[in-house]
Every structure is written in structure tokens, then in C-alpha cells.
Amino acid sequence: MSGRSVVGGPEKAGQRDVVVGAGFEAVFLDPVGRVVQQRWADAAVAVAFEELDPVSAFPVVPGRRWGPGLWWSATTGRHVASGSNAMRVQLMVLDRDPMVVGLAGRPVRVLWRDGRGRVRSWVPQLFARYKDGTGMLADCPSHTEAGGERALEAAETVAEACAQVGLVYRRLEPLEKTLVANLKWLAGYRHPRNQGRPGLAADVLEAFARPRPLIDGVEAVGDPIEVLPVAFHALWHGQLTVALDVPLHARVLVRAPASGVSGNGLGLPCGEGAGGGDVEGIGGAGAGCGEVR
């Protein structure tokens, strides 16, 4: 990995200890934890951002009910650093998207000079890598007014930087409360241990080959105490589908996906919405949704 080592820790990178010429620069941690600064165009091609540790810690905001933590990803089998409830919800969406193969929290700082020659920087909250090799940097605002004009202008600049190198930048729109509640419930069953004993998962899928209420299909297979976790695991992974814009309940209609079609459980084809499609969130970036300097 080529690039300039930056003297000092990641919090200093992007302030006094950077050298920014024409265009954009990237600052990130190499596999042994050293801070590296590199031309943005080179880093975007050569660096696997989805494998990197956070370049700087998520801020802890006094008085907030949420705080930084870790999300265990069913996609990668590893933990992803998370900075807020809003970010964790978007991680759930991406973790369920079958087109996503890699996830990371705050893996890179983007540097540039503004019109007055001052060094500015922004750290997007998350990075997602897709099966086709493309990638998305994103922020996860908790509401549309978060961050103010200064943060929104920085987000526009990062979107320009991403467009130059074939990446996508998104501000991911907060989701509706019922959808969030359903995602959180199903996320509790994302671990492979909820596949059940050998053969049980196949029986569950067969039980819902035709649409039927959740409890009817579960009871047709066996004891709900044993079978329900397997059904929820299949719903998380898209092996079964259900409407997530209404509260989950015993009589909710469950079905197997159409032949050859997989989805993200949000009523969208794979890759749309929070992923790499054409739907862009409208939320602003701000506290817990990036960092501007």
C-alpha cells in the first residue's frame, strides 16, 4: 500500500499534519494501525475500505440517549463500528441486502481545500461494498435538519469526490418507525444459530411455499417455540418475505420470494433504497452523521 505516513493520530490527520495539493486526498488506517494519507483517486481504487478500522472514533455527545457501539454483521461475520441508533438501523438494511458483501464504519477521511485554500475534511459514517465491486459512502442523519448548512455543503463535496472515482455517496433517509421496529426484531435472529436443527429450515421454507399466516405455517412444522426462531431467521435473510411496513404479528402473511427474485425485505428490489440504487435520502448530515473540519 503506497501513500504518505501522517505524523500523529487520526484526530490530527485533516488538521495540521496533512499535505493537500490539487484535488482530493484520503486518510485512513493501514492494517497495522498507522495513519496513511494518499491521493483520493489512488486510494479509492487500491484500498479495501470495507476491511479498515475507523479512522477516528465516533463522537460521544453528552445528554444523548445513544452512543457508539458495535454491530455484528451477518454479511461479514465481523463487528462494524456504529455511532448512533440511526446508523445502526441503516446497517440493518445494508446487512440484509444480498448485494452487499462488505461493511465498515468511518473507514476514511476525505480531504480537500475550499475556495479560500483552507483544508477541510469529512468522515462519512459508513462504507458498503457490493458484489459487483462498486462501493457506497454514506451518512445516517437522525432527522432532516441535522448538521446545518455547513455539514450539507461538505456532504455535497464528498459526493463530488465519490463521483470522480466511481463510488456513490448517499445521505440515507431515516426510516418509518414501524419498519424500524420490525427490522430490530428480525435482527435479533440474524445469527446462524437460529437456523435450527438439520432439516428444520427446509421444512419451514416448504411450509410457506404458498402464502399463509405466520403462525399457521409455523404450527404446521412443529412446536412454535422451536420453529419461530427459524422462521424469523429466514425472514431476516430474505428466504421468506413479509410486509414490514405493518407491525409483525401471528397472523401476518408470509410467503416465499418469487422464483429467481431475492429482496431486501423493504419492498424494494436488491440494491435500491439504502443501497446503491437511485433512491437518495434527504436527511442532512450532522452530529453522529459525519465530521466536518
PDB file of N, CA, C and O in Angstrom, residues 1 43-53 104 107 127 129:
ATOM      1  N   MET A   1       0.849  -1.187   0.000  1.00  0.00           N
ATOM      2  CA  MET A   1       0.000   0.000   0.000  1.00  0.00           C
ATOM      3  C   MET A   1       0.886   1.239   0.000  1.00  0.00           C
ATOM      4  O   MET A   1       1.663   1.468   0.913  1.00  0.00           O
ATOM      5  N   ALA A  43      -6.428   5.851  -3.667  1.00  0.00           N
ATOM      6  CA  ALA A  43      -6.976   5.090  -2.550  1.00  0.00           C
ATOM      7  C   ALA A  43      -8.302   4.437  -2.911  1.00  0.00           C
ATOM      8  O   ALA A  43      -8.565   3.289  -2.547  1.00  0.00           O
ATOM      9  N   ALA A  44      -9.149   5.152  -3.650  1.00  0.00           N
ATOM     10  CA  ALA A  44     -10.461   4.611  -3.993  1.00  0.00           C
ATOM     11  C   ALA A  44     -10.360   3.359  -4.831  1.00  0.00           C
ATOM     12  O   ALA A  44     -11.237   2.486  -4.772  1.00  0.00           O
ATOM     13  N   VAL A  45      -9.286   3.216  -5.591  1.00  0.00           N
ATOM     14  CA  VAL A  45      -9.096   2.043  -6.448  1.00  0.00           C
ATOM     15  C   VAL A  45      -8.375   0.927  -5.703  1.00  0.00           C
ATOM     16  O   VAL A  45      -8.721  -0.252  -5.836  1.00  0.00           O
ATOM     17  N   ALA A  46      -7.377   1.277  -4.894  1.00  0.00           N
ATOM     18  CA  ALA A  46      -6.478   0.268  -4.332  1.00  0.00           C
ATOM     19  C   ALA A  46      -6.832  -0.184  -2.919  1.00  0.00           C
ATOM     20  O   ALA A  46      -6.419  -1.272  -2.497  1.00  0.00           O
ATOM     21  N   VAL A  47      -7.579   0.601  -2.176  1.00  0.00           N
ATOM     22  CA  VAL A  47      -7.811   0.317  -0.764  1.00  0.00           C
ATOM     23  C   VAL A  47      -9.182  -0.323  -0.568  1.00  0.00           C
ATOM     24  O   VAL A  47     -10.190   0.177  -1.079  1.00  0.00           O
ATOM     25  N   ALA A  48      -9.213  -1.422   0.162  1.00  0.00           N
ATOM     26  CA  ALA A  48     -10.480  -2.077   0.512  1.00  0.00           C
ATOM     27  C   ALA A  48     -11.028  -1.405   1.770  1.00  0.00           C
ATOM     28  O   ALA A  48     -10.782  -1.855   2.893  1.00  0.00           O
ATOM     29  N   PHE A  49     -11.769  -0.320   1.597  1.00  0.00           N
ATOM     30  CA  PHE A  49     -12.278   0.426   2.749  1.00  0.00           C
ATOM     31  C   PHE A  49     -13.122  -0.452   3.667  1.00  0.00           C
ATOM     32  O   PHE A  49     -13.173  -0.213   4.878  1.00  0.00           O
ATOM     33  N   GLU A  50     -13.780  -1.460   3.100  1.00  0.00           N
ATOM     34  CA  GLU A  50     -14.665  -2.306   3.912  1.00  0.00           C
ATOM     35  C   GLU A  50     -13.895  -3.148   4.930  1.00  0.00           C
ATOM     36  O   GLU A  50     -14.509  -3.717   5.843  1.00  0.00           O
ATOM     37  N   GLU A  51     -12.589  -3.216   4.805  1.00  0.00           N
ATOM     38  CA  GLU A  51     -11.782  -4.015   5.722  1.00  0.00           C
ATOM     39  C   GLU A  51     -11.051  -3.172   6.766  1.00  0.00           C
ATOM     40  O   GLU A  51     -10.310  -3.713   7.590  1.00  0.00           O
ATOM     41  N   LEU A  52     -11.255  -1.857   6.753  1.00  0.00           N
ATOM     42  CA  LEU A  52     -10.477  -0.964   7.602  1.00  0.00           C
ATOM     43  C   LEU A  52     -11.186  -0.657   8.918  1.00  0.00           C
ATOM     44  O   LEU A  52     -12.409  -0.640   8.998  1.00  0.00           O
ATOM     45  N   ASP A  53     -10.375  -0.388   9.940  1.00  0.00           N
ATOM     46  CA  ASP A  53     -10.889   0.116  11.201  1.00  0.00           C
ATOM     47  C   ASP A  53     -11.250   1.590  11.059  1.00  0.00           C
ATOM     48  O   ASP A  53     -10.796   2.265  10.124  1.00  0.00           O
ATOM     49  N   ALA A 104     -18.189  -1.267   6.704  1.00  0.00           N
ATOM     50  CA  ALA A 104     -17.225  -0.689   7.641  1.00  0.00           C
ATOM     51  C   ALA A 104     -17.757   0.638   8.146  1.00  0.00           C
ATOM     52  O   ALA A 104     -18.469   1.353   7.437  1.00  0.00           O
ATOM     53  N   PRO A 107     -14.352   4.402   7.774  1.00  0.00           N
ATOM     54  CA  PRO A 107     -13.039   3.901   7.385  1.00  0.00           C
ATOM     55  C   PRO A 107     -12.117   4.927   6.735  1.00  0.00           C
ATOM     56  O   PRO A 107     -10.917   4.664   6.624  1.00  0.00           O
ATOM     57  N   PHE A 127     -19.286   2.664   5.057  1.00  0.00           N
ATOM     58  CA  PHE A 127     -18.930   2.255   3.697  1.00  0.00           C
ATOM     59  C   PHE A 127     -19.522   0.881   3.444  1.00  0.00           C
ATOM     60  O   PHE A 127     -19.455   0.002   4.309  1.00  0.00           O
ATOM     61  N   ARG A 129     -19.628  -2.241   0.436  1.00  0.00           N
ATOM     62  CA  ARG A 129     -19.100  -2.799  -0.815  1.00  0.00           C
ATOM     63  C   ARG A 129     -20.131  -3.760  -1.380  1.00  0.00           C
ATOM     64  O   ARG A 129     -20.725  -4.564  -0.648  1.00  0.00           O
TER      65      ARG A 129
END
